[in-house]
Amino acid sequence: MAVAQRRLSVGLGLAGVACALLGGCLLLVGPLIIRQQVVKNVRIDPSSISFQMWKDIPVPFYLTVHFFEVLNPKQVLRGEKPVLSQRGPYVYREYRFKTNITFYDNDTVSYLEYRHLFFQPDLSNGTEEEYIVVPNIMMMGAAVMMEKLPAFVKFLLSGALASLKQEAFMNRTVGEIMWGYDDPLIDAINMIVPGLLPFKGKFGLFMDFNNSNSGRFTVNTGMKNISQVHMVDSWNGLKMVNYWRSSQCNMINGTAGEMWPPFLSPTFLDFYSPDACRSMRLVYEQSGQFKGVPTYRFVAPKTLFANGTDYPPNEGFCPCMQSGILNVSTCRLNAPMFISHPHFYNADPFLVNAVEGLHPNKDQHGLFLDVHPMTGIPMNCSIKLQLNLYIKHVSGITQTGKIKPVVLPLLWFAESGSIEGSVLKQFYTNLVLLPSVLEYLQYIFLGLSVPLIISAAVLMAMRKGSAAEKSPGPHARQSKATPSSETTPLLQDSPSQDGPEA
């Protein structure tokens, strides 16, 4: 029994020590293993898990477009406030893929990314054949662009507009406004002011968006420095753009907006947007989860489209008007175009009140990115922007009537997508579940080691106590002999009593 108890205590002790060592090793080595796997699988390398996802984006992206119809065009020509009605959404499935992928010796890779859009009638509220009353973008834009030209040039344009029966507002189909319509005005403008419009015949707001690329990006692969993966090295061969008035505003910062370096901190994300002609910074808002995957949510700060007065670092993006709109005329053929958040969300109330029919709110009109911080891969996103046209009365061009100066919303769109299906399952298993299992195992082993070692110590103490009770010590043996020696003299006669009396 004593031998079995001793063996049990030794076994429990060894098991406890083993669990402690294993848990300690996992505690020290586990994070290194996870980091190594993340680094291996998020860099731009044909052998990485995320490469195919980066090359041919499997996430179902959708482009959702809402138009603003002008309900009172005749009254606007008389100087009254525009009344708008939101139409749509008109939804398009967006497919993205990269071509001309070229790796270089300096740990960069260049590519062209193409977008193909397909109309989704079942997800839309309307068809591409529906008519909508909107500003005559070409005519009103050209009028503002020519405002400071000599009077006789504006007289020629006004005459050409009259002969072509051009008016300040037009009634066109959704498809025509999106993908283009033949407009003789383009050739007439180029005849009057050669080179003013560097294209011919056809005009559409999204003509260059479908079946086209957004320029050649060269980005870091992260093979030598994972903290630089996806960071833009150049765009169309440029380290900086030249659209703006300061070097800070012309900088190309961050990534191309698809993925970010792993191990993100809850601070900010930078990316370069060819559509906005500038780098943009989103700021951390909160932590959360997307279908079990931990995420950081990043949103646009109020300063994103603030003017130089309200936010001095944006002075380089001026000439500015009210805060909340960005003048993109310098990268849009000098047309008086502005971008903003939908419904002038986060903009100066003056812009909202200048028209009727806008109702800005964060849930519907705020953009966001939900990014997995360990990998830098977006799980869920919705990037929303609004296109606006600055219109006004231009002296010498009678077609502009008495229109009061106003930044008039044309449409707003959202590019949205989220990881789902087999891609989400693979991502969750490899980059969430397995690291979590490793993390839990280290604490399980450490937790088991404590009761095992304590049990071994208790059994050992009990065995020693039992042995002490069964084997008497030297003091006990001495106390047994003492009574015998003490009683012996009582049984003997003393010598004085045995002898005869004198």
Coordinates of C-alpha atoms in Angstrom, one line a residue:
M1 CA 0.0 0.0 0.0
A2 CA 2.8 2.4 0.9
V3 CA 4.6 1.6 -2.4
A4 CA 1.5 2.3 -4.5
Q5 CA 0.9 5.5 -2.7
R6 CA 4.4 6.6 -3.2
R7 CA 4.2 5.8 -6.9
L8 CA 0.9 7.7 -7.2
S9 CA 2.4 10.8 -5.6
V10 CA 5.5 10.7 -7.8
G11 CA 3.3 10.2 -10.9
L12 CA 1.0 13.1 -10.1
G13 CA 4.0 15.3 -9.3
L14 CA 5.7 14.5 -12.7
A15 CA 2.4 15.0 -14.5
G16 CA 2.0 18.4 -12.8
V17 CA 5.5 19.5 -13.7
A18 CA 5.0 18.3 -17.3
C19 CA 1.8 20.3 -17.6
A20 CA 3.5 23.4 -16.1
L21 CA 6.4 23.1 -18.6
L22 CA 4.1 22.5 -21.6
G23 CA 1.8 25.4 -20.6
G24 CA 4.8 27.6 -20.1
C25 CA 6.3 26.6 -23.4
L26 CA 3.0 27.4 -25.2
L27 CA 2.7 30.7 -23.3
L28 CA 6.2 31.7 -24.6
V29 CA 6.2 29.9 -28.0
G30 CA 2.5 30.0 -28.9
P31 CA 2.4 33.7 -29.8
L32 CA 5.6 33.2 -31.9
I33 CA 4.0 30.3 -33.8
I34 CA 0.8 32.3 -34.4
R35 CA 2.8 35.4 -35.6
Q36 CA 4.9 33.2 -37.9
Q37 CA 1.8 31.7 -39.5
V38 CA 0.2 35.1 -39.9
V39 CA 3.3 36.6 -41.5
K40 CA 3.7 33.6 -43.8
N41 CA 0.1 33.8 -45.0
V42 CA -0.6 37.5 -45.4
R43 CA 2.4 38.7 -47.3
I44 CA 2.1 39.0 -51.1
D45 CA 3.5 35.7 -52.1
P46 CA 2.0 33.0 -54.4
S47 CA 2.5 30.4 -51.6
S48 CA 0.5 32.4 -49.0
I49 CA -3.1 31.6 -48.2
S50 CA -4.2 35.2 -48.9
F51 CA -2.5 35.6 -52.3
Q52 CA -5.4 34.2 -54.3
M53 CA -7.8 36.3 -52.3
W54 CA -5.6 39.3 -53.1
K55 CA -5.3 38.4 -56.8
D56 CA -9.0 37.6 -57.6
I57 CA -11.1 39.1 -54.8
P58 CA -13.6 36.3 -53.9
V59 CA -15.7 38.7 -51.7
P60 CA -19.0 39.6 -53.4
F61 CA -18.8 43.4 -53.8
Y62 CA -21.8 45.5 -54.7
L63 CA -22.0 49.0 -56.1
T64 CA -25.2 50.6 -54.9
V65 CA -26.2 53.9 -56.5
H66 CA -28.8 56.5 -55.4
F67 CA -29.7 59.4 -57.7
F68 CA -31.1 62.7 -56.6
E69 CA -34.0 63.8 -58.9
V70 CA -34.7 67.5 -59.2
L71 CA -38.5 67.9 -58.7
N72 CA -38.7 71.7 -59.5
P73 CA -36.2 72.5 -62.3
K74 CA -38.3 75.4 -63.6
Q75 CA -38.4 77.0 -60.2
V76 CA -34.6 76.5 -59.7
L77 CA -34.0 78.4 -62.9
R78 CA -36.0 81.3 -61.4
G79 CA -33.7 81.3 -58.3
E80 CA -35.7 79.1 -55.9
K81 CA -34.2 76.4 -53.7
P82 CA -33.8 72.9 -55.4
V83 CA -36.2 70.2 -54.1
L84 CA -34.7 66.7 -54.4
S85 CA -36.0 63.2 -54.2
Q86 CA -33.8 60.2 -53.7
R87 CA -34.2 57.5 -56.3
G88 CA -33.0 53.9 -56.2
P89 CA -31.1 52.0 -55.2
Y90 CA -29.7 50.7 -58.5
V91 CA -27.5 47.8 -57.5
Y92 CA -24.6 46.3 -59.5
R93 CA -22.5 43.2 -58.7
E94 CA -18.9 44.1 -58.9
Y95 CA -16.1 41.7 -59.9
R96 CA -12.5 42.6 -59.3
F97 CA -9.4 40.9 -60.5
K98 CA -5.7 41.8 -60.9
T99 CA -3.7 41.5 -64.1
N100 CA -0.2 42.3 -65.2
I101 CA 1.2 41.2 -61.8
T102 CA 4.9 41.8 -61.8
F103 CA 7.3 41.1 -58.9
Y104 CA 10.5 43.1 -58.5
D105 CA 13.8 42.5 -56.7
N106 CA 13.1 45.3 -54.2
D107 CA 10.2 43.4 -52.6
T108 CA 7.5 45.2 -54.5
V109 CA 4.9 44.0 -56.9
S110 CA 2.9 46.0 -59.5
Y111 CA -0.5 45.3 -60.9
L112 CA -3.6 46.6 -62.7
E113 CA -7.0 45.9 -61.0
Y114 CA -10.0 45.8 -63.2
R115 CA -13.7 46.1 -62.2
H116 CA -16.6 44.6 -64.1
L117 CA -20.2 45.7 -63.1
F118 CA -23.4 43.8 -63.8
F119 CA -26.8 45.2 -63.0
Q120 CA -28.9 43.3 -60.4
P121 CA -32.6 43.9 -61.1
D122 CA -33.7 41.7 -58.1
L123 CA -31.7 43.8 -55.7
S124 CA -32.7 47.2 -57.2
N125 CA -35.6 49.5 -56.8
G126 CA -36.1 50.4 -60.4
T127 CA -34.5 49.7 -63.8
E128 CA -31.7 51.3 -65.9
E129 CA -34.4 52.4 -68.3
E130 CA -36.1 54.7 -65.8
Y131 CA -35.9 58.5 -66.5
I132 CA -34.6 60.9 -64.0
V133 CA -34.5 64.8 -64.1
V134 CA -30.9 65.9 -63.2
P135 CA -28.8 68.9 -64.0
N136 CA -27.3 69.0 -67.5
I137 CA -23.9 68.2 -66.2
M138 CA -22.0 69.0 -69.4
M139 CA -23.7 72.3 -70.0
M140 CA -23.8 73.6 -66.4
G141 CA -20.2 72.4 -65.8
A142 CA -18.9 74.1 -68.9
A143 CA -20.8 77.3 -68.0
V144 CA -19.0 77.6 -64.7
M145 CA -15.7 76.6 -66.2
M146 CA -16.1 79.4 -68.8
E147 CA -17.3 82.1 -66.4
K148 CA -14.1 84.1 -66.5
L149 CA -13.6 83.9 -70.3
P150 CA -14.3 86.9 -72.5
A151 CA -17.9 87.8 -73.1
F152 CA -17.9 86.9 -76.8
V153 CA -16.8 83.4 -76.0
K154 CA -19.7 82.9 -73.6
F155 CA -22.0 84.5 -76.3
L156 CA -20.8 81.8 -78.8
L157 CA -21.4 79.1 -76.3
S158 CA -24.9 80.4 -75.5
G159 CA -25.7 80.4 -79.2
A160 CA -24.4 76.9 -79.6
L161 CA -26.5 75.7 -76.7
A162 CA -29.6 77.3 -78.2
S163 CA -29.0 75.7 -81.6
L164 CA -28.5 72.3 -79.9
K165 CA -31.6 72.9 -77.7
Q166 CA -29.6 72.4 -74.6
E167 CA -31.2 73.3 -71.3
A168 CA -30.0 73.6 -67.7
F169 CA -31.8 70.3 -66.7
M170 CA -32.2 67.1 -68.7
N171 CA -34.4 64.0 -68.5
R172 CA -32.2 61.0 -69.0
T173 CA -32.3 57.3 -68.2
V174 CA -30.3 55.8 -65.4
G175 CA -28.3 53.8 -67.9
E176 CA -27.4 56.9 -69.9
I177 CA -26.3 58.9 -66.9
M178 CA -24.2 56.0 -65.6
W179 CA -22.6 54.6 -68.8
G180 CA -22.8 57.5 -71.2
Y181 CA -24.9 59.1 -73.9
D182 CA -24.0 60.8 -77.2
D183 CA -23.9 64.5 -76.7
P184 CA -23.2 66.9 -79.6
L185 CA -22.5 69.6 -77.0
I186 CA -19.1 68.0 -76.4
D187 CA -17.9 68.6 -79.9
A188 CA -19.4 72.1 -79.9
I189 CA -17.5 73.0 -76.7
N190 CA -14.2 71.7 -78.1
M191 CA -14.8 73.7 -81.2
I192 CA -15.4 77.0 -79.2
V193 CA -12.7 76.3 -76.6
P194 CA -10.2 73.7 -78.0
G195 CA -8.9 71.3 -75.4
L196 CA -11.4 72.2 -72.7
L197 CA -12.8 68.7 -72.8
P198 CA -10.2 66.0 -73.5
F199 CA -12.8 63.5 -74.9
K200 CA -15.2 63.2 -77.7
G201 CA -18.8 62.4 -78.4
K202 CA -20.0 60.5 -75.3
F203 CA -20.4 61.4 -71.6
G204 CA -21.4 59.3 -68.5
L205 CA -20.5 59.6 -64.9
F206 CA -19.4 56.0 -64.6
M207 CA -18.0 55.5 -68.1
D208 CA -14.4 55.1 -66.8
F209 CA -15.5 53.0 -63.8
N210 CA -16.7 49.8 -65.6
N211 CA -14.4 47.5 -67.5
S212 CA -11.4 49.7 -66.6
N213 CA -8.6 49.9 -64.1
S214 CA -7.8 52.5 -61.5
G215 CA -4.1 52.9 -62.5
R216 CA -1.0 50.9 -61.9
F217 CA -0.3 50.3 -58.3
T218 CA 3.2 49.2 -57.1
V219 CA 3.0 48.0 -53.5
N220 CA 5.3 46.3 -51.0
T221 CA 5.2 42.5 -50.8
G222 CA 6.2 42.3 -47.1
M223 CA 8.7 39.5 -47.8
K224 CA 11.4 41.3 -45.8
N225 CA 9.4 43.6 -43.6
I226 CA 5.9 42.5 -42.9
S227 CA 5.0 45.9 -41.4
Q228 CA 5.2 47.3 -45.0
V229 CA 3.1 44.7 -46.8
H230 CA 0.5 46.3 -49.1
M231 CA 1.9 49.8 -48.5
V232 CA 1.9 51.8 -51.8
D233 CA 5.3 52.4 -53.3
S234 CA 4.0 54.3 -56.3
W235 CA 0.8 54.9 -58.3
N236 CA 1.2 55.2 -62.1
G237 CA 4.9 55.6 -61.4
L238 CA 4.4 58.5 -59.1
K239 CA 5.6 58.8 -55.5
M240 CA 3.4 61.9 -55.1
V241 CA 0.5 63.4 -57.1
N242 CA 0.3 67.0 -58.3
Y243 CA -3.4 67.8 -57.9
W244 CA -3.1 69.8 -54.7
R245 CA -1.4 72.9 -53.4
S246 CA 0.8 71.4 -50.7
S247 CA 3.3 68.5 -50.6
Q248 CA 1.5 67.0 -47.6
C249 CA -1.8 66.8 -49.5
N250 CA -0.1 65.4 -52.6
M251 CA 1.5 62.5 -50.6
I252 CA 0.5 58.9 -51.5
N253 CA 0.1 57.3 -48.1
G254 CA -1.0 53.9 -46.8
T255 CA -2.2 51.0 -48.9
A256 CA -4.4 50.7 -52.0
G257 CA -7.4 50.2 -49.7
E258 CA -7.9 46.5 -49.9
M259 CA -5.7 45.1 -47.1
W260 CA -3.4 46.5 -44.5
P261 CA -0.3 45.2 -42.6
P262 CA -1.0 42.7 -39.8
F263 CA -1.0 43.3 -36.1
L264 CA -2.9 46.6 -36.3
S265 CA -3.2 49.0 -33.4
P266 CA -6.5 50.7 -32.7
T267 CA -5.4 54.1 -34.1
F268 CA -5.9 54.8 -37.8
L269 CA -5.8 53.4 -41.4
D270 CA -4.3 55.3 -44.4
F271 CA -5.1 54.5 -48.1
Y272 CA -4.8 56.1 -51.4
S273 CA -8.0 56.5 -53.4
P274 CA -7.7 57.2 -57.2
D275 CA -11.4 58.1 -57.2
A276 CA -10.9 60.9 -54.7
C277 CA -7.5 61.8 -56.1
R278 CA -5.9 61.8 -52.6
S279 CA -4.9 59.8 -49.6
M280 CA -7.5 59.3 -46.9
R281 CA -7.3 58.5 -43.3
L282 CA -9.9 56.6 -41.3
V283 CA -9.8 56.5 -37.5
Y284 CA -10.5 53.8 -35.0
E285 CA -14.0 53.9 -33.5
Q286 CA -14.6 50.6 -31.6
S287 CA -13.8 46.9 -31.3
G288 CA -16.4 44.3 -32.3
Q289 CA -16.9 41.0 -34.1
F290 CA -18.0 40.0 -37.6
K291 CA -19.5 36.4 -37.6
G292 CA -17.2 35.4 -34.8
V293 CA -14.1 37.1 -36.1
P294 CA -12.7 40.0 -33.9
T295 CA -12.5 43.3 -35.7
Y296 CA -11.6 46.9 -35.3
R297 CA -14.0 49.4 -36.9
F298 CA -12.5 52.4 -38.6
V299 CA -14.6 55.4 -39.8
A300 CA -14.1 58.8 -41.4
P301 CA -13.3 61.6 -39.0
K302 CA -15.2 64.9 -39.3
T303 CA -11.9 66.5 -40.5
L304 CA -11.7 64.3 -43.7
F305 CA -13.5 66.8 -45.9
A306 CA -13.2 69.9 -43.6
N307 CA -12.0 73.1 -45.2
G308 CA -8.7 74.8 -44.4
T309 CA -10.3 77.2 -42.0
D310 CA -11.7 74.5 -39.8
Y311 CA -8.8 72.2 -40.2
P312 CA -5.5 73.9 -41.3
P313 CA -3.8 70.7 -42.6
N314 CA -6.5 70.6 -45.4
E315 CA -5.6 74.1 -46.7
G316 CA -3.7 72.4 -49.5
F317 CA -6.9 70.9 -50.8
C318 CA -8.4 74.4 -51.3
P319 CA -9.8 76.6 -52.9
C320 CA -12.5 75.5 -50.4
M321 CA -16.1 76.3 -49.7
Q322 CA -17.9 75.0 -46.7
S323 CA -16.6 72.2 -44.6
G324 CA -17.8 68.7 -45.6
I325 CA -17.0 68.9 -49.4
L326 CA -13.8 68.3 -51.3
N327 CA -13.2 70.3 -54.5
V328 CA -11.9 67.7 -57.0
S329 CA -12.0 70.0 -60.0
T330 CA -8.2 69.8 -60.3
C331 CA -8.3 66.1 -61.1
R332 CA -11.7 66.1 -62.9
L333 CA -10.8 68.2 -66.0
N334 CA -11.4 71.4 -64.0
A335 CA -15.1 70.7 -63.9
P336 CA -16.8 72.2 -60.8
M337 CA -17.2 68.7 -59.1
F338 CA -17.2 68.1 -55.3
I339 CA -17.2 64.9 -53.3
S340 CA -18.7 64.5 -49.9
H341 CA -20.4 62.0 -47.6
P342 CA -23.9 61.1 -48.7
H343 CA -26.6 63.7 -47.9
F344 CA -23.8 66.0 -46.7
Y345 CA -23.3 63.9 -43.6
N346 CA -20.7 65.5 -41.3
A347 CA -20.8 68.7 -43.4
D348 CA -21.6 72.3 -42.7
P349 CA -25.4 72.6 -42.1
F350 CA -25.4 75.4 -44.7
L351 CA -25.0 72.7 -47.5
V352 CA -27.9 70.6 -46.2
N353 CA -30.2 73.6 -45.9
A354 CA -29.4 74.9 -49.4
V355 CA -31.6 72.2 -50.8
E356 CA -34.7 70.3 -49.7
G357 CA -34.9 66.5 -49.4
L358 CA -31.6 65.6 -47.6
H359 CA -31.7 63.7 -44.3
P360 CA -28.1 62.9 -43.2
N361 CA -27.5 60.2 -40.6
K362 CA -24.6 58.1 -39.5
D363 CA -26.2 54.6 -40.0
Q364 CA -27.2 55.1 -43.6
H365 CA -24.5 57.6 -44.8
G366 CA -21.4 57.0 -42.7
L367 CA -18.6 54.9 -44.2
F368 CA -16.8 52.2 -42.2
L369 CA -14.2 49.4 -42.4
D370 CA -14.3 46.4 -40.1
V371 CA -10.7 44.9 -40.2
H372 CA -9.3 41.8 -38.5
P373 CA -6.5 43.4 -36.5
M374 CA -4.2 40.3 -36.5
T375 CA -4.1 40.0 -40.3
G376 CA -5.1 43.4 -41.5
I377 CA -7.8 41.9 -43.8
P378 CA -11.2 43.7 -44.0
M379 CA -14.1 41.5 -42.9
N380 CA -16.9 43.9 -43.8
C381 CA -16.9 47.3 -45.4
S382 CA -19.0 50.0 -47.0
I383 CA -17.3 53.0 -48.6
K384 CA -19.8 55.7 -49.4
L385 CA -19.3 58.9 -51.4
Q386 CA -21.5 61.5 -53.0
L387 CA -20.9 63.4 -56.3
N388 CA -22.0 67.0 -56.3
L389 CA -22.0 69.7 -59.1
Y390 CA -21.6 73.4 -58.3
I391 CA -24.1 75.3 -60.4
K392 CA -25.0 79.0 -60.6
H393 CA -26.1 81.8 -62.9
V394 CA -23.3 82.7 -65.4
S395 CA -23.7 86.1 -67.1
G396 CA -23.7 85.8 -70.8
I397 CA -25.0 82.3 -70.9
T398 CA -28.8 82.7 -70.9
Q399 CA -29.5 79.0 -70.3
T400 CA -28.3 79.3 -66.7
G401 CA -31.3 81.6 -65.9
K402 CA -31.2 83.0 -62.4
I403 CA -29.9 79.9 -60.6
K404 CA -28.5 80.8 -57.3
P405 CA -25.1 79.3 -56.4
V406 CA -25.5 75.9 -54.9
V407 CA -23.6 72.7 -54.5
L408 CA -26.2 70.3 -55.9
P409 CA -26.0 66.6 -55.1
L410 CA -26.2 64.4 -58.2
L411 CA -25.9 60.9 -56.7
W412 CA -24.3 58.9 -53.9
F413 CA -22.9 55.4 -54.1
A414 CA -21.6 52.7 -51.8
E415 CA -19.1 50.0 -52.5
S416 CA -19.9 47.3 -50.0
G417 CA -18.7 43.7 -49.4
S418 CA -18.1 41.2 -46.7
I419 CA -16.2 37.9 -46.4
E420 CA -18.6 34.9 -46.4
G421 CA -19.0 31.2 -47.3
S422 CA -16.0 29.0 -47.7
V423 CA -13.6 31.9 -47.6
L424 CA -14.9 33.0 -44.2
K425 CA -14.8 29.4 -43.0
Q426 CA -11.1 28.9 -44.1
F427 CA -10.2 32.3 -42.6
Y428 CA -12.0 31.6 -39.3
T429 CA -10.4 28.1 -39.0
N430 CA -6.8 29.1 -39.8
L431 CA -6.5 32.5 -38.3
V432 CA -9.1 32.6 -35.5
L433 CA -9.9 29.1 -34.3
L434 CA -6.4 27.5 -34.3
P435 CA -4.8 30.5 -32.5
S436 CA -7.6 30.4 -30.0
V437 CA -7.1 26.7 -29.4
L438 CA -3.4 27.3 -28.8
E439 CA -4.2 30.1 -26.4
Y440 CA -6.7 28.0 -24.4
L441 CA -4.4 25.0 -24.3
Q442 CA -1.7 27.0 -22.6
Y443 CA -4.0 28.1 -19.8
I444 CA -5.5 24.6 -19.5
F445 CA -2.1 23.0 -19.0
L446 CA -1.0 25.7 -16.6
G447 CA -4.4 25.3 -14.7
L448 CA -4.0 21.5 -14.5
S449 CA -0.4 21.6 -13.2
V450 CA -1.5 23.3 -10.0
P451 CA -3.9 20.7 -8.6
L452 CA -1.7 17.9 -9.8
I453 CA 1.4 19.2 -8.0
I454 CA -0.7 20.0 -4.9
S455 CA -2.2 16.4 -4.9
A456 CA 1.2 14.9 -5.2
A457 CA 2.4 17.0 -2.2
V458 CA -0.6 16.1 -0.1
L459 CA -0.1 12.3 -0.8
M460 CA 3.6 12.5 0.1
A461 CA 2.8 14.3 3.3
M462 CA 0.1 11.7 4.2
R463 CA 2.5 8.8 3.5
K464 CA 5.2 10.3 5.8
G465 CA 2.7 10.8 8.5
S466 CA 1.5 7.2 8.3
A467 CA 5.0 5.9 8.4
A468 CA 5.8 7.9 11.5
E469 CA 2.9 6.4 13.4
K470 CA 3.9 2.8 12.7
S471 CA 7.6 2.9 13.7
P472 CA 8.3 4.0 17.5
G473 CA 11.2 6.2 18.2
P474 CA 14.1 5.5 20.7
H475 CA 12.4 7.4 23.6
A476 CA 9.5 4.9 23.5
R477 CA 11.9 1.9 23.8
Q478 CA 13.7 3.4 26.8
S479 CA 10.4 4.1 28.7
K480 CA 9.5 0.3 28.4
A481 CA 12.7 -0.9 30.2
T482 CA 12.6 1.6 33.1
P483 CA 9.6 0.1 35.1
S484 CA 11.3 -3.3 35.3
S485 CA 14.5 -1.9 36.9
E486 CA 12.6 0.1 39.3
T487 CA 10.4 -2.7 40.7
T488 CA 13.2 -5.3 41.1
P489 CA 14.5 -4.0 44.5
L490 CA 11.1 -4.3 46.0
L491 CA 11.1 -8.1 45.4
Q492 CA 14.4 -8.6 47.2
D493 CA 15.3 -8.7 51.0
S494 CA 17.8 -6.2 52.2
P495 CA 21.0 -7.7 53.7
S496 CA 20.4 -6.1 57.1
Q497 CA 17.1 -8.0 57.5
D498 CA 18.6 -11.5 56.4
G499 CA 21.3 -11.6 59.2
P500 CA 20.9 -12.8 62.9
E501 CA 20.2 -10.4 65.5
A502 CA 23.0 -9.3 67.6

